mmCIF file of C-alpha atoms and ligand atoms in Angstrom:
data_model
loop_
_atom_site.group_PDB
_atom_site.id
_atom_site.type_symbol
_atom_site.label_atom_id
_atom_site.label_comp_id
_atom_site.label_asym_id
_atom_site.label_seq_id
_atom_site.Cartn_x
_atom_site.Cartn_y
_atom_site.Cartn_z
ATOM 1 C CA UNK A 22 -79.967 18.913 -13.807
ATOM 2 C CA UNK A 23 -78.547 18.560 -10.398
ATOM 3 C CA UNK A 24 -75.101 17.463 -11.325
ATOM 4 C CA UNK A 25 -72.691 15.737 -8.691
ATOM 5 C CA UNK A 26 -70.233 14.719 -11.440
ATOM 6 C CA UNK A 27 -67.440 16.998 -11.106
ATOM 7 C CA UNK A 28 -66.799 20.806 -10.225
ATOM 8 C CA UNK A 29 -66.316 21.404 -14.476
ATOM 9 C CA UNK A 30 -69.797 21.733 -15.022
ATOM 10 C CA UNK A 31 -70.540 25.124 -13.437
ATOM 11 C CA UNK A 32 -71.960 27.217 -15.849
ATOM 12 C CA UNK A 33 -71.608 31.136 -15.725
ATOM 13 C CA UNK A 34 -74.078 33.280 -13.611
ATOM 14 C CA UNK A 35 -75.804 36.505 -15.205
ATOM 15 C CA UNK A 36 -73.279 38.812 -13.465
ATOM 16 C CA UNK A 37 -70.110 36.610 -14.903
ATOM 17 C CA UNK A 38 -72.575 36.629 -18.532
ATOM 18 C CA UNK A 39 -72.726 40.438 -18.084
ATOM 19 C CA UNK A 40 -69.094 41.529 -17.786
ATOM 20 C CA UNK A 41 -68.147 38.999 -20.208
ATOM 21 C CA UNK A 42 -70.664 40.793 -22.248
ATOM 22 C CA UNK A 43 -69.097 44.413 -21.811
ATOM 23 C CA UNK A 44 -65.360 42.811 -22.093
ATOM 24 C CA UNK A 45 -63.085 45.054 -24.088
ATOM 25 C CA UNK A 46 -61.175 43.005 -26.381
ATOM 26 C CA UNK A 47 -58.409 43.165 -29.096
ATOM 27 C CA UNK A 48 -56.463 40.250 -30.815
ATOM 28 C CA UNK A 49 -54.227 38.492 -27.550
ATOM 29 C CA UNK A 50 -51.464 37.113 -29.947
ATOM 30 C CA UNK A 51 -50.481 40.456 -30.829
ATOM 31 C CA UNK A 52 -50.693 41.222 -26.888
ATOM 32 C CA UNK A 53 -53.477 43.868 -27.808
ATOM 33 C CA UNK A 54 -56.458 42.282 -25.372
ATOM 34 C CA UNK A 55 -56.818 44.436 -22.794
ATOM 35 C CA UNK A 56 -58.772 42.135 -20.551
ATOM 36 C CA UNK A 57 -56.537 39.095 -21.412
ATOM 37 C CA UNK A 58 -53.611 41.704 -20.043
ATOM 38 C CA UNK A 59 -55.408 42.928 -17.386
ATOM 39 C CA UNK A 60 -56.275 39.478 -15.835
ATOM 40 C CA UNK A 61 -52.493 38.225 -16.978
ATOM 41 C CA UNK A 62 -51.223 41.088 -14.249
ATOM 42 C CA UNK A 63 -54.116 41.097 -12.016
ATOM 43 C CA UNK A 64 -53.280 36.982 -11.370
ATOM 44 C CA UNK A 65 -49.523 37.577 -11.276
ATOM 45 C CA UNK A 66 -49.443 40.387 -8.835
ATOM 46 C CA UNK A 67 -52.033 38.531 -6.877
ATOM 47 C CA UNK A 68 -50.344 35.205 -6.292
ATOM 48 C CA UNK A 69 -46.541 36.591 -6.016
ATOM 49 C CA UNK A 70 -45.427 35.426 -9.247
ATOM 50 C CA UNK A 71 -43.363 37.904 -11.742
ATOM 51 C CA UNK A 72 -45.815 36.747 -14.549
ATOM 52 C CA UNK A 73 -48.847 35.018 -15.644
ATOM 53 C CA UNK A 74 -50.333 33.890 -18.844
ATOM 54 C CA UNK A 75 -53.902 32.660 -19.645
ATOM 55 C CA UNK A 76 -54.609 29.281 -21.531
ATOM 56 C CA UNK A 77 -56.859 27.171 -22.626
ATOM 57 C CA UNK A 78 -56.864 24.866 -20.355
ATOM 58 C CA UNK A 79 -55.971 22.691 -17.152
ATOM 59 C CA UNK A 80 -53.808 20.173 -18.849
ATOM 60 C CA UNK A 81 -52.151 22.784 -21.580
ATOM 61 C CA UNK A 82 -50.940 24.783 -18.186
ATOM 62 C CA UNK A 83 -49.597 21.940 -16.604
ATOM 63 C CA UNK A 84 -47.902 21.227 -20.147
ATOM 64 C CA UNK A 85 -46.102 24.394 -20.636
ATOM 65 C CA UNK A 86 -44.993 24.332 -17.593
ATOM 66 C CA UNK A 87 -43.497 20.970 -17.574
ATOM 67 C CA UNK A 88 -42.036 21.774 -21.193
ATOM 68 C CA UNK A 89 -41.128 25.204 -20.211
ATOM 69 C CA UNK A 90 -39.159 23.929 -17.259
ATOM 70 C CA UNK A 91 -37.417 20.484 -18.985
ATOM 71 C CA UNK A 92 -35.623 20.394 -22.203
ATOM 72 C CA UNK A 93 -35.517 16.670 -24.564
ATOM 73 C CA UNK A 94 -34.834 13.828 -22.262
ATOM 74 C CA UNK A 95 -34.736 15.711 -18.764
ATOM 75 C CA UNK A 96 -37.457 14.223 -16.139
ATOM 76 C CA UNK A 97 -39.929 14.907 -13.623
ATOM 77 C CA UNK A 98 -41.299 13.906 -10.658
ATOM 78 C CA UNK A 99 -44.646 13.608 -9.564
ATOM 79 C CA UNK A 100 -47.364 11.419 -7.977
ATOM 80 C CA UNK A 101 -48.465 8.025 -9.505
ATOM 81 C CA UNK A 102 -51.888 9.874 -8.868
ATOM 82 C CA UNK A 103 -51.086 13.104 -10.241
ATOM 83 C CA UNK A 104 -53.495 14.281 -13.166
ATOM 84 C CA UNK A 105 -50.147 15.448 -14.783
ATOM 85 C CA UNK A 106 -48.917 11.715 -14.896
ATOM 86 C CA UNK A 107 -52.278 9.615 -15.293
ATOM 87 C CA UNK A 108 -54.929 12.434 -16.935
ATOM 88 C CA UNK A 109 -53.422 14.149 -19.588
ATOM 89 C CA UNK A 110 -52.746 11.796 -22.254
ATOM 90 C CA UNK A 111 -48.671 11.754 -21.786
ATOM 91 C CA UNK A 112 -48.354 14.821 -22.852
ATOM 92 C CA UNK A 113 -45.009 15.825 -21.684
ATOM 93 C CA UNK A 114 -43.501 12.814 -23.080
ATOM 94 C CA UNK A 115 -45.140 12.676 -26.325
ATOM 95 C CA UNK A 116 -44.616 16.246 -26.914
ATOM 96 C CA UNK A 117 -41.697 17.549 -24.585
ATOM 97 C CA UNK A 118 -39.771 14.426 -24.922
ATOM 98 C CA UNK A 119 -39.582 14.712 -21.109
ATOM 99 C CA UNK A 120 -40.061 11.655 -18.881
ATOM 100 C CA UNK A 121 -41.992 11.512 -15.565
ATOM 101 C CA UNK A 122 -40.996 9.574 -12.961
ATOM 102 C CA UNK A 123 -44.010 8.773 -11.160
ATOM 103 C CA UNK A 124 -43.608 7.643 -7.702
ATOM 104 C CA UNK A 125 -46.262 6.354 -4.676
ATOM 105 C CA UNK A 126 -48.687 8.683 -2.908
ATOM 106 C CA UNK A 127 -49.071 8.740 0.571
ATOM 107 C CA UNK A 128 -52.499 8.499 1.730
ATOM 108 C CA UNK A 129 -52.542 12.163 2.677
ATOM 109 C CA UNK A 130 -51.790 12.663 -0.958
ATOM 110 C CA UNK A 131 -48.069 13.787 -0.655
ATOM 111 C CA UNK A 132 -44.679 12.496 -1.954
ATOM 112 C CA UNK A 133 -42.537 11.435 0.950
ATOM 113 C CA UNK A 134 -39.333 12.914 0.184
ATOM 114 C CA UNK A 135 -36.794 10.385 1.208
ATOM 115 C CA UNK A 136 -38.453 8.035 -1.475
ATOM 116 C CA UNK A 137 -38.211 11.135 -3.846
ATOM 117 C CA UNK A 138 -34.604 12.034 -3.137
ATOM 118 C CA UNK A 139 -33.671 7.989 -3.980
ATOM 119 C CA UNK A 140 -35.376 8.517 -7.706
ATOM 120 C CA UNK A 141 -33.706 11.796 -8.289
ATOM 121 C CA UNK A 142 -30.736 10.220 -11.128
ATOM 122 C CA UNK A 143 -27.005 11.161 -10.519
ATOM 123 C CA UNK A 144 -25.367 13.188 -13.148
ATOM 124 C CA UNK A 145 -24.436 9.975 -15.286
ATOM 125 C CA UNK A 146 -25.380 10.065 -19.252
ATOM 126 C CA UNK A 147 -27.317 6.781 -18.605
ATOM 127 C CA UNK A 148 -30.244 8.533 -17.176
ATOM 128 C CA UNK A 149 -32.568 11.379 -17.924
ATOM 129 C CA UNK A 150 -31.526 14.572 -15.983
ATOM 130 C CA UNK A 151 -34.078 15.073 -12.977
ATOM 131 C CA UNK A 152 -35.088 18.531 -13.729
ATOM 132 C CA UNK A 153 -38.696 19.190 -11.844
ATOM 133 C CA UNK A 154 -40.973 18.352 -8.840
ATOM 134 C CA UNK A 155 -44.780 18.756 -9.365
ATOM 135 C CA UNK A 156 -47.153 18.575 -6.568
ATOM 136 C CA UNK A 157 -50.600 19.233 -6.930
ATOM 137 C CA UNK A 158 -52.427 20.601 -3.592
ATOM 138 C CA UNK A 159 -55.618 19.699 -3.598
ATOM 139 C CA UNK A 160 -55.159 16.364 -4.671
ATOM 140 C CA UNK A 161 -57.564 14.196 -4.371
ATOM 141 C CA UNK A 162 -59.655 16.509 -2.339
ATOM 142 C CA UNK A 163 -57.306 16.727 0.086
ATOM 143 C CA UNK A 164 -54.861 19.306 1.353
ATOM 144 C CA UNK A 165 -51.277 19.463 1.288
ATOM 145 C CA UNK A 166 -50.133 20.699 4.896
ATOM 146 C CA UNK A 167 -48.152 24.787 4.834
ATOM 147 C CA UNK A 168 -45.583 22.854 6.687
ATOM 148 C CA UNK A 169 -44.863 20.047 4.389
ATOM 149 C CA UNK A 170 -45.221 22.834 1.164
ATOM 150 C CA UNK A 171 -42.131 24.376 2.951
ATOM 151 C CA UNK A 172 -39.930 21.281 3.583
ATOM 152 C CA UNK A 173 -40.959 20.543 -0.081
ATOM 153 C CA UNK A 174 -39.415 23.742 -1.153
ATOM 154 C CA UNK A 175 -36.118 22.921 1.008
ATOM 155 C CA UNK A 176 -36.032 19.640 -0.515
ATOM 156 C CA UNK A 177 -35.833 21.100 -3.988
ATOM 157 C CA UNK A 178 -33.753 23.778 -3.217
ATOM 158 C CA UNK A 179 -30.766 20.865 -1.766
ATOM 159 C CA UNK A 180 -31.721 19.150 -4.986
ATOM 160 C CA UNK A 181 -31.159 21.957 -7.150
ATOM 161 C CA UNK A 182 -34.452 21.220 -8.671
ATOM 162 C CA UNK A 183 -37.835 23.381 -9.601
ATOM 163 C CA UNK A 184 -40.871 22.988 -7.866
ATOM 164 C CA UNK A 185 -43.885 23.397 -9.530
ATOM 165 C CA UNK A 186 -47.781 23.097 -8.956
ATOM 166 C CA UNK A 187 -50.731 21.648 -10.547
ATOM 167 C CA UNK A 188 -53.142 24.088 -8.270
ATOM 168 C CA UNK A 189 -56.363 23.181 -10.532
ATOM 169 C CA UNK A 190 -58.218 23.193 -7.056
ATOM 170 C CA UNK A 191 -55.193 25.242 -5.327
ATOM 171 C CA UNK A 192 -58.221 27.861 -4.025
ATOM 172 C CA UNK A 193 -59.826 24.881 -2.187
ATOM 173 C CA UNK A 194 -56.918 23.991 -0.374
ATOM 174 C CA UNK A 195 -56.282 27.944 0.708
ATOM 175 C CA UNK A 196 -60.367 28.324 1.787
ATOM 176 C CA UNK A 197 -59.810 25.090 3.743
ATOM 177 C CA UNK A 198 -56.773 26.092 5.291
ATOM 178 C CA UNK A 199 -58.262 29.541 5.807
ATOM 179 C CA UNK A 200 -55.034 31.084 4.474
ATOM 180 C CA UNK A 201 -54.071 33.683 1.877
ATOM 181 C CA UNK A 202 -53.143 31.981 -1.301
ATOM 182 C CA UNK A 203 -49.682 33.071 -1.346
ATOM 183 C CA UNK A 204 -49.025 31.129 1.924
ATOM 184 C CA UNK A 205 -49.265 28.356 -0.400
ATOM 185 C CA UNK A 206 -47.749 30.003 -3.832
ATOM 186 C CA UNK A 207 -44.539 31.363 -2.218
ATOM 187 C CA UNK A 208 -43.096 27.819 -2.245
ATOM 188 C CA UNK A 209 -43.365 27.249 -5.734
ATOM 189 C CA UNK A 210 -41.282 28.301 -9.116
ATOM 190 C CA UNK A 211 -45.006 27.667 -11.090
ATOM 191 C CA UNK A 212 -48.228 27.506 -10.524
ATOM 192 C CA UNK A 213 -51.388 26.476 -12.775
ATOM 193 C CA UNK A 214 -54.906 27.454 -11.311
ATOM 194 C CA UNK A 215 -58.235 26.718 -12.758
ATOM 195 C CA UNK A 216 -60.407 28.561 -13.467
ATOM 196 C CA UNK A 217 -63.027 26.845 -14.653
ATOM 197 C CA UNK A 218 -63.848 24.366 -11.528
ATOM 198 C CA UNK A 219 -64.672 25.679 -8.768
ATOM 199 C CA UNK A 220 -64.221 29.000 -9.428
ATOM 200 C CA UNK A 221 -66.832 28.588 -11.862
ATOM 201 C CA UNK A 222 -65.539 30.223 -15.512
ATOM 202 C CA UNK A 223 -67.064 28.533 -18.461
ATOM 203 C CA UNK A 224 -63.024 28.178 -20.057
ATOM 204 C CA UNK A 225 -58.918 28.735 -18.726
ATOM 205 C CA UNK A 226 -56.467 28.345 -16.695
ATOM 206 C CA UNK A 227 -53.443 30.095 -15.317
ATOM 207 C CA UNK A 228 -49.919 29.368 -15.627
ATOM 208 C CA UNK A 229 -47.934 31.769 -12.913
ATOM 209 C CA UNK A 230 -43.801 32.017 -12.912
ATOM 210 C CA UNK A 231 -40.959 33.791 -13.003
ATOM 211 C CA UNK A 232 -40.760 36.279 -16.549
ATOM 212 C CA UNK A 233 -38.328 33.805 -18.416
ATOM 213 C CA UNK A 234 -40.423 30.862 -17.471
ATOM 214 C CA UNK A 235 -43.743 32.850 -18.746
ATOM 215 C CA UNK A 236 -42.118 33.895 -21.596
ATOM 216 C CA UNK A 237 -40.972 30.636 -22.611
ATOM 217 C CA UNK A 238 -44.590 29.615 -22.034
ATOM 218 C CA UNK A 239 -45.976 31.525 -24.412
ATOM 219 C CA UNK A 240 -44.152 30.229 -27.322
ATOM 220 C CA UNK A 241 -44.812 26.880 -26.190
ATOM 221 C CA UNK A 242 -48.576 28.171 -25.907
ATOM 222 C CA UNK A 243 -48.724 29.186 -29.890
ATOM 223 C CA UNK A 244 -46.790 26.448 -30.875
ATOM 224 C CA UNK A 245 -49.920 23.933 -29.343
ATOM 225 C CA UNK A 246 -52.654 26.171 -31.514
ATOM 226 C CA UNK A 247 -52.979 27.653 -27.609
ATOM 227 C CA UNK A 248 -52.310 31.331 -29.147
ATOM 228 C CA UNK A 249 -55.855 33.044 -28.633
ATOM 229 C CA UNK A 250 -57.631 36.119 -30.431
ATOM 230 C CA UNK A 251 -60.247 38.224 -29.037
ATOM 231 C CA UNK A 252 -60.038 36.289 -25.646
ATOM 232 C CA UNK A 253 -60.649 38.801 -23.402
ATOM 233 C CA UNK A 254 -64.405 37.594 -23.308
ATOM 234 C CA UNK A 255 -63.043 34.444 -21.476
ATOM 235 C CA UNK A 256 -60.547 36.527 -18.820
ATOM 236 C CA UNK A 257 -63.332 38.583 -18.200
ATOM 237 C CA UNK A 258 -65.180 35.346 -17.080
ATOM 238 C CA UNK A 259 -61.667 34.680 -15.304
ATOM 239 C CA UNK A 260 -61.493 38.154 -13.326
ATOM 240 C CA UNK A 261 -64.862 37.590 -12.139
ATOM 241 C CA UNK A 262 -64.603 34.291 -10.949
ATOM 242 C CA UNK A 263 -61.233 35.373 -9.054
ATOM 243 C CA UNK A 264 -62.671 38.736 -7.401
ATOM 244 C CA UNK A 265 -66.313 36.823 -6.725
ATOM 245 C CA UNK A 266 -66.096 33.006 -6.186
ATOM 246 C CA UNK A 267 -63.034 32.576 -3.967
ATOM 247 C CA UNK A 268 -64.824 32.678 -0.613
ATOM 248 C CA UNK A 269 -68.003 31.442 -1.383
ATOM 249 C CA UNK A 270 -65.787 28.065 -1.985
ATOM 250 C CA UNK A 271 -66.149 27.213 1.872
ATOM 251 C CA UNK A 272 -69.864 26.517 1.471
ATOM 252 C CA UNK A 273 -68.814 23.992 -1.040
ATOM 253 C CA UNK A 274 -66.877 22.288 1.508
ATOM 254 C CA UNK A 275 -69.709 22.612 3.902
ATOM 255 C CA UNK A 276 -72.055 21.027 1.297
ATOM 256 C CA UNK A 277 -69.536 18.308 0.835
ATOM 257 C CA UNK A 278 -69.402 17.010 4.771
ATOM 258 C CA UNK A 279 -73.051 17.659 4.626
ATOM 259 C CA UNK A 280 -73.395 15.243 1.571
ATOM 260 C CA UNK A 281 -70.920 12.828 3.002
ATOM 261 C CA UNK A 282 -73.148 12.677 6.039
ATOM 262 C CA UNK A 283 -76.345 11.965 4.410
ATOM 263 C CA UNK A 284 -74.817 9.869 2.429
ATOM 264 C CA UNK A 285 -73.844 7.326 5.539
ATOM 265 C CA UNK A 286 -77.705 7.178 5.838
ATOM 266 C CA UNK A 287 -78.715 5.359 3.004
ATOM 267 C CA UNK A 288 -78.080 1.763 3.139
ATOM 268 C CA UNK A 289 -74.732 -0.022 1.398
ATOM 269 C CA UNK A 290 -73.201 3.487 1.001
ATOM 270 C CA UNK A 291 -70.042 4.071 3.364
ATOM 271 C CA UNK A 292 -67.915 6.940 3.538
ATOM 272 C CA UNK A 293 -65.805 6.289 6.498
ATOM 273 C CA UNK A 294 -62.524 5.151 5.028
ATOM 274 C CA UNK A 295 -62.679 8.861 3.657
ATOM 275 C CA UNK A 296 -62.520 12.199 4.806
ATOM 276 C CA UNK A 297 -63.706 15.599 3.669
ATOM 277 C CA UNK A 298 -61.011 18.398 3.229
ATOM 278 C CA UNK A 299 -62.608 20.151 0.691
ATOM 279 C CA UNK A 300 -65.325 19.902 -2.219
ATOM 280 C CA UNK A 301 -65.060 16.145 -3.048
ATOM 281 C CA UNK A 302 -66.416 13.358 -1.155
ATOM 282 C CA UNK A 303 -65.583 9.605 -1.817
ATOM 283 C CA UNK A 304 -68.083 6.543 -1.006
ATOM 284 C CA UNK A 305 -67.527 2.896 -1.030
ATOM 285 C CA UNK A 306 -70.827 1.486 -2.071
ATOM 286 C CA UNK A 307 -71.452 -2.056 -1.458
ATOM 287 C CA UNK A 308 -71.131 -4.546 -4.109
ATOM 288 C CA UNK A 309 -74.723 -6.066 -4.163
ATOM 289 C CA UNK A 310 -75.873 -2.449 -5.486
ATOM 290 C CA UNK A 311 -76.385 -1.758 -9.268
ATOM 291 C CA UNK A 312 -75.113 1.769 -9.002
ATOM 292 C CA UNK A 313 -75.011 2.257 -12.838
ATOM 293 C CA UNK A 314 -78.519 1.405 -12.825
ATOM 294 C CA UNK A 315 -79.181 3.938 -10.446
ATOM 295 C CA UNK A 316 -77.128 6.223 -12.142
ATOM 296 C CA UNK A 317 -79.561 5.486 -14.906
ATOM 297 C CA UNK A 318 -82.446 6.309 -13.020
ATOM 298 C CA UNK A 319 -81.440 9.083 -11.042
ATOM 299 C CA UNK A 320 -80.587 10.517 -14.484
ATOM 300 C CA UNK A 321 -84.545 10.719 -15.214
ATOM 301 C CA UNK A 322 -85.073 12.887 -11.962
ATOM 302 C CA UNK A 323 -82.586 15.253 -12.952
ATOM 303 C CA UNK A 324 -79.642 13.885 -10.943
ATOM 304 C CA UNK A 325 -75.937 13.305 -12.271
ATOM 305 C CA UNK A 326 -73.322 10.892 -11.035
ATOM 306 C CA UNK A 327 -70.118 9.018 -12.168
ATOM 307 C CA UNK A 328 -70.954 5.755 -10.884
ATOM 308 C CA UNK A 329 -68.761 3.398 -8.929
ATOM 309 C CA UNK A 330 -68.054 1.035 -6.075
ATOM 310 C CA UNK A 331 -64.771 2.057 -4.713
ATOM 311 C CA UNK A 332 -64.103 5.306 -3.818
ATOM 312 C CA UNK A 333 -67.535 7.001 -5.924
ATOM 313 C CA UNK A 334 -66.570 10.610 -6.390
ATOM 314 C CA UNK A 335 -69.076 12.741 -6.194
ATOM 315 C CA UNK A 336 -68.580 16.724 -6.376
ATOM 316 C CA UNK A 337 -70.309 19.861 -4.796
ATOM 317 C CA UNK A 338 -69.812 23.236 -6.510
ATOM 318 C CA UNK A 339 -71.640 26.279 -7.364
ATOM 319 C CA UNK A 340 -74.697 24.554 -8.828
ATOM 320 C CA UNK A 341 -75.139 22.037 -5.811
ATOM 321 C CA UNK A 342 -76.666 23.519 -2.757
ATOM 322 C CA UNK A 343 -78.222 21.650 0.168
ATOM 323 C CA UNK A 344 -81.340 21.046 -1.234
ATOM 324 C CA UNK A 345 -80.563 19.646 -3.869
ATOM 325 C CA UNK A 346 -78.571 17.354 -1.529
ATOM 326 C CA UNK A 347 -81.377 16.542 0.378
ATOM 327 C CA UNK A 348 -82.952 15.433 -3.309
ATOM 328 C CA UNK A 349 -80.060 13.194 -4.656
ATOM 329 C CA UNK A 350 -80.230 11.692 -0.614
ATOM 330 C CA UNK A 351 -83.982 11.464 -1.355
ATOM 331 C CA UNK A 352 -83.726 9.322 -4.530
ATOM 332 C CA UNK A 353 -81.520 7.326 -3.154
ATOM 333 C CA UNK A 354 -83.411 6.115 -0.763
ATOM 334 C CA UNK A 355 -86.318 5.381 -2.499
ATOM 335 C CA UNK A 356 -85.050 3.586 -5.382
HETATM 336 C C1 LIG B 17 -58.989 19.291 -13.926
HETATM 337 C C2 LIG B 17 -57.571 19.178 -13.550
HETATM 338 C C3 LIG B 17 -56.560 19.488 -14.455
HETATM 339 C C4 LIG B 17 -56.791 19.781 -15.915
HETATM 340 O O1 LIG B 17 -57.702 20.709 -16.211
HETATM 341 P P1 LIG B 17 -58.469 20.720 -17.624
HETATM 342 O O2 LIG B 17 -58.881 22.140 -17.675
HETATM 343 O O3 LIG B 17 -59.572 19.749 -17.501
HETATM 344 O O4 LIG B 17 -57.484 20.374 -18.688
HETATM 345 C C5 LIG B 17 -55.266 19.421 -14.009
HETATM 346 N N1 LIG B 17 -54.971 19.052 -12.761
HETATM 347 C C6 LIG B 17 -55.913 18.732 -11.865
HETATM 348 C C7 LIG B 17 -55.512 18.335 -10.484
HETATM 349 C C8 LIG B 17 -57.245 18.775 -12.227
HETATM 350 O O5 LIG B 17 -58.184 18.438 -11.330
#
């Protein structure tokens, strides 16, 4: 299967298979998995954070870190479009008892601050206390700029609020911006990365922070069921993906203007009220098209999509390479 659906589909290579194979393990909740520990210090060190601990997922980093930051009926803010608001089934409020307060993206995917700062509440026991900023960089494929990361930071800092980011795809937006990852990381008081997009592990995520904040974390962690055994199979999978699957990330990107291209070629698909940052390209596809036939049918010669008309996402990753462009591009035009 060539599949275009998202970057969560990778599966591991031999070389991943192999050291996940020859991972030395012990049981993590009692802090005895050496690989778990390893990767836990290996990921803090790397990204400038005091500490680091390994989860399940995506959406239970982005959790702790919300819950780890907010206490019962504090707040915070993030995008209307942010997969911590819309994605991950309310979690913070149905668990944390902590509220977002979602407010407009900008088209490059940013909060303008000047809205934020009027949603921030005054210290008044009528509203929930605004503890928390989340960003997430990339977002929607796109890139949040260095500059606006900083006045970000700033913004929180006059606030007297914590900044925190939902870096699933954080390692796209360094490759694009061809900058060390802790150009982007030093603004932040958290940081969640995935590893199991683009980077290509079969399982877990990262939640990076200050020592208290990780700490807190991890009771919030076994208190979900998130408390793991023998995981150091997974880290391994995690350490790999970090030390081997970083760079190679640009060719994604390449893949994805390359796709976006082709894509213009075949008739009623559009991408030009998008643009390509990074590994996901969007299509309008015009409305006399029955793209979940095609789906359907593309599906028989070994092709994935999510269909849709608006803004179709489709996603290039390890598993996608050019050719296999060329065949989607291919079937499209002959159906
Ligand atoms: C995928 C994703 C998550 C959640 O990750 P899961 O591992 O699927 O829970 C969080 N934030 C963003 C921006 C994502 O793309």
């Amino acid at each position: 299967m060539i599949d275009f659906r998202s970057d969560t589909v990778t599966k591991p290579c031999k070389n991943m298979l192999q050291t996940m194979l020859e991972a030395e393990v012990g049981d993590d909740v009692y802090g005895d998995d050496p690989t778990v520990n390893q990767l836990e210090q290996f990921a803090a060190h790397r990204h400038g954070f005091e500490a680091a601990v390994f989860v399940s997922s995506g959406t239970q980093a982005n959790l702790l870190a919300i819950l780890a930051h907010c206490e019962r009926g504090d707040e915070y803010l993030c995008g209307q479009s942010a997969h911590n608001y819309r994605y991950e089934a309310g979690g913070a409020a149905v668990l944390g008892s902590v509220q977002p307060q979602p407010v407009e993206n900008e088209a490059d995917g940013s909060l303008d601050l000047k809205k934020l700062a009027t949603y921030i509440k005054p210290d008044d026991f009528h509203f929930a206390r605004t503890k928390l900023l989340s960003l997430e960089n990339t977002i929607g494929g796109q890139v949040l700029s260095l500059d606006y990361l900083a006045q970000a930071r700033a913004f929180c800092d006059f606030h007297k609020l914590q900044l925190h980011l939902d870096g699933a795809r954080v390692y796209n937006a360094a490759v694009a911006l061809e900058v060390d990852i802790r150009a982007i990381a030093q603004h932040f008081d958290s940081m969640t990365i995935c590893l199991s997009k683009g980077l290509g592990a079969p399982v877990g995520s990262l939640l990076l922070g200050s020592k208290a904040l990780i700490y807190k974390a991890r009771r919030l962690r076994k208190m979900l069921g998130g408390g793991m055994r023998q995981a150091g199979i997974l880290a391994a999978a995690g350490l790999y993906a970090l030390e081997n699957n970083v760079e190679r990330l640009c060719e994604d990107h390449q893949n994805a203007r390359y796709l976006a291209e082709r894509l213009n070629e075949v008739d009623g698909f559009n991408t030009s009220a998008y643009q390509v940052q990074t590994n996901l390209v969007y299509v309008d596809v015009a409305s006399e098209i029955d793209i979940h036939k095609i789906a359907k049918k593309l599906v028989e010669q070994g092709i994935q999509i999510t269909p849709g008309y608006q803004g179709m996402r489709l996603v290039t990753h390890l598993g996608v390479s050019r050719v296999d462009i060329d065949k989607l591009i291919h079937a499209l035009n002959a159906l």
